[in-house]
Amino acid sequence: MNWVWNKVSMNGKERLKSMLLGFLVICSLVLGGKIWTQKKLWPDGYNFFYSIKKSPIVRRLTDRKASPYTKTHIALPDRIIINTGYQTTRFLLNSTHEQFKMANDIAYEALAAAFSADSKNISEASSDEWYNTLTSRSVYLSYDINYSSDIMPEFFGCSGSAISGFTDIISDVVISGGDMGVSVIFKNGSSNRYYRVNAVDFDRSGIDELIVYFQDKFDENDTSSSTIINYSFDLLFDKAKESQRVIISPMVPIFNNPVEYETINSENPTARSDGTHNSQTVKELLDIFDINSNTMRKYTEADGTSVFVENDMILKLSPGGYLTYTSKNPQRSILKRNAGSVYDAVSMVSEFTDRINDISGSNKDLYISSDLTDMDYAKSKITFDYIVNGIPVTMTETEHAVEVFVENGYITEYRQILRRYENTSVITSTPMYISAIDSVSDNGSENKYTVVEKMYVSYFDDLSIGEKTADWRLITSELERS
């Protein structure tokens, strides 16, 4: 009996030893891994796990960590105007207003229903219908760019939309309630013709309740800049007259008061106080552009720009925050994803830009500023610009915050002005709209009208570091006097 008991005890001891030994081996591996990856027992920049990090499986898991700020702006209107049916109670919303998401969510569902509508529910509308809808209870969506009627429905989960058989370019949309559910009128940006879609399966109550919400919210003593008195067409500013030199496009909103916005401060997020770049940020940027820090060549240009070269790829980072990437061989460029359409390419690029902003510490709110109309999927250019406090940041007349060149789903060139914008708590007011109009009127020629195509508030960044204020931006053209 004692022999049996002793044998059982020995077996238990052996099992306990095995368990303890296994536990010690696991601890050794964990601690050893931490030492290898954190203590860096090899030259600076060397990474034993570089090839593992590059594997498709790991990259799919890690590439999604950045918040998709840019992608959410691809099909987002730059402003929403709630028309309550009274000329003195119109409300403008941009992405910073607390009601913007509520309004956009309702509008999104209405547009998705319109894009899914059968062709029998689509008909041509007159310009009178368009303007009458804007002076009644409706929701107006203004987009900063033009969309192809084939591409835009894809951002609303629809493909092969019947609306593309009626209009080629979508630039503005008005949504209203009607006897047959919700009515959506699309403006064709290429011909100034209008098309009405009756979304018969969509409940109009959401649109009605949204408009009632703002009507109830209105206070006659409210003189905030978010209240619009008129569109240009209300005041006939869109009509050519011999006595005037400026024509204002009909959908330009006319504010009754100066617009107030907070002054912002511009910073280069990658720069240290001594003018050098954060080394960890640089390593992560090299990694995202698939440049191996172990095999690359590095040198510094006369102006302090750091240059990293590997094979056909060149990455530059200037002291002012200019990030540029080029690849001479498209098959060696980044983002080798099967992007089979313009929609896929734009979505891919926007996700990549989000990752750059996440790494660099740049502002994460950007909007697409290049038209999505006649883009060539085989070779195209896509641009984005920053949004701060709900309004765009204008770099210069020729430069954008982000410029991306795509060939068949591959990014061959990427340029970004890395910027972090911080509010300063200093409030400034824009001039009255008439002062901005006068400024372009003074520059016009005697035998032509100056046409204000667009007019909106923007921050102006001259690419220097420091304080930036908001002011009116006017996009103009010229029209011969008859």
mmCIF file of N, CA and C in Angstrom, residues 17-18 82 103 105-106 111 115 122 166 180 206 243 254 292 303 332 356 396 418 423 445 459:
data_model
loop_
_atom_site.group_PDB
_atom_site.id
_atom_site.type_symbol
_atom_site.label_atom_id
_atom_site.label_comp_id
_atom_site.label_asym_id
_atom_site.label_seq_id
_atom_site.Cartn_x
_atom_site.Cartn_y
_atom_site.Cartn_z
ATOM 1 N N LYS A 17 6.203 19.281 -11.664
ATOM 2 C CA LYS A 17 7.456 19.788 -12.220
ATOM 3 C C LYS A 17 7.288 20.179 -13.684
ATOM 4 N N SER A 18 6.564 19.321 -14.429
ATOM 5 C CA SER A 18 6.357 19.602 -15.854
ATOM 6 C C SER A 18 5.571 20.885 -16.050
ATOM 7 N N ILE A 82 -31.633 74.233 -44.217
ATOM 8 C CA ILE A 82 -33.014 73.861 -43.905
ATOM 9 C C ILE A 82 -33.923 75.018 -44.312
ATOM 10 N N ALA A 103 -29.514 65.897 -39.398
ATOM 11 C CA ALA A 103 -30.019 66.267 -40.718
ATOM 12 C C ALA A 103 -29.399 65.398 -41.809
ATOM 13 N N ASP A 105 -28.136 62.356 -41.549
ATOM 14 C CA ASP A 105 -28.620 60.972 -41.463
ATOM 15 C C ASP A 105 -29.965 60.820 -42.166
ATOM 16 N N ILE A 106 -30.846 61.776 -41.943
ATOM 17 C CA ILE A 106 -32.161 61.730 -42.584
ATOM 18 C C ILE A 106 -32.019 61.904 -44.098
ATOM 19 N N LEU A 111 -31.709 59.991 -49.862
ATOM 20 C CA LEU A 111 -30.943 59.864 -51.089
ATOM 21 C C LEU A 111 -30.742 58.399 -51.477
ATOM 22 N N PHE A 115 -31.784 56.882 -55.026
ATOM 23 C CA PHE A 115 -30.863 56.190 -55.922
ATOM 24 C C PHE A 115 -31.335 54.768 -56.229
ATOM 25 N N ILE A 122 -38.771 58.507 -62.021
ATOM 26 C CA ILE A 122 -37.863 59.612 -62.325
ATOM 27 C C ILE A 122 -38.411 60.398 -63.510
ATOM 28 N N PHE A 166 -30.617 59.507 -66.583
ATOM 29 C CA PHE A 166 -31.265 60.795 -66.791
ATOM 30 C C PHE A 166 -30.287 61.965 -66.665
ATOM 31 N N MET A 180 -46.484 61.544 -52.617
ATOM 32 C CA MET A 180 -45.997 60.197 -52.939
ATOM 33 C C MET A 180 -44.722 59.890 -52.164
ATOM 34 N N GLY A 206 -39.621 61.761 -41.491
ATOM 35 C CA GLY A 206 -38.327 62.225 -41.001
ATOM 36 C C GLY A 206 -37.989 63.606 -41.519
ATOM 37 N N SER A 243 -26.741 98.040 -65.140
ATOM 38 C CA SER A 243 -26.278 98.939 -64.083
ATOM 39 C C SER A 243 -25.309 98.268 -63.109
ATOM 40 N N ILE A 254 -26.998 84.463 -49.118
ATOM 41 C CA ILE A 254 -26.686 85.837 -48.708
ATOM 42 C C ILE A 254 -26.932 85.957 -47.205
ATOM 43 N N ASN A 292 12.052 50.213 -46.453
ATOM 44 C CA ASN A 292 12.767 49.490 -45.405
ATOM 45 C C ASN A 292 13.873 50.375 -44.842
ATOM 46 N N ASP A 303 18.035 72.693 -47.932
ATOM 47 C CA ASP A 303 17.010 73.374 -47.142
ATOM 48 C C ASP A 303 16.579 72.587 -45.915
ATOM 49 N N ARG A 332 5.878 48.589 -58.224
ATOM 50 C CA ARG A 332 6.586 48.564 -56.937
ATOM 51 C C ARG A 332 5.978 49.565 -55.960
ATOM 52 N N ILE A 356 -1.994 58.195 -42.689
ATOM 53 C CA ILE A 356 -0.925 59.192 -42.646
ATOM 54 C C ILE A 356 -1.205 60.212 -41.543
ATOM 55 N N THR A 396 -3.474 77.483 -51.165
ATOM 56 C CA THR A 396 -3.230 78.542 -52.146
ATOM 57 C C THR A 396 -4.188 78.259 -53.299
ATOM 58 N N LEU A 418 1.545 68.491 -44.172
ATOM 59 C CA LEU A 418 1.157 68.003 -42.841
ATOM 60 C C LEU A 418 0.882 69.199 -41.936
ATOM 61 N N ASN A 423 -7.425 75.686 -32.122
ATOM 62 C CA ASN A 423 -8.197 76.902 -31.859
ATOM 63 C C ASN A 423 -7.469 77.799 -30.860
ATOM 64 N N SER A 445 -13.594 93.743 -65.615
ATOM 65 C CA SER A 445 -13.408 94.576 -66.798
ATOM 66 C C SER A 445 -14.727 95.249 -67.166
ATOM 67 N N TYR A 459 -10.775 79.333 -44.035
ATOM 68 C CA TYR A 459 -9.495 79.744 -43.461
ATOM 69 C C TYR A 459 -8.469 79.802 -44.587
#
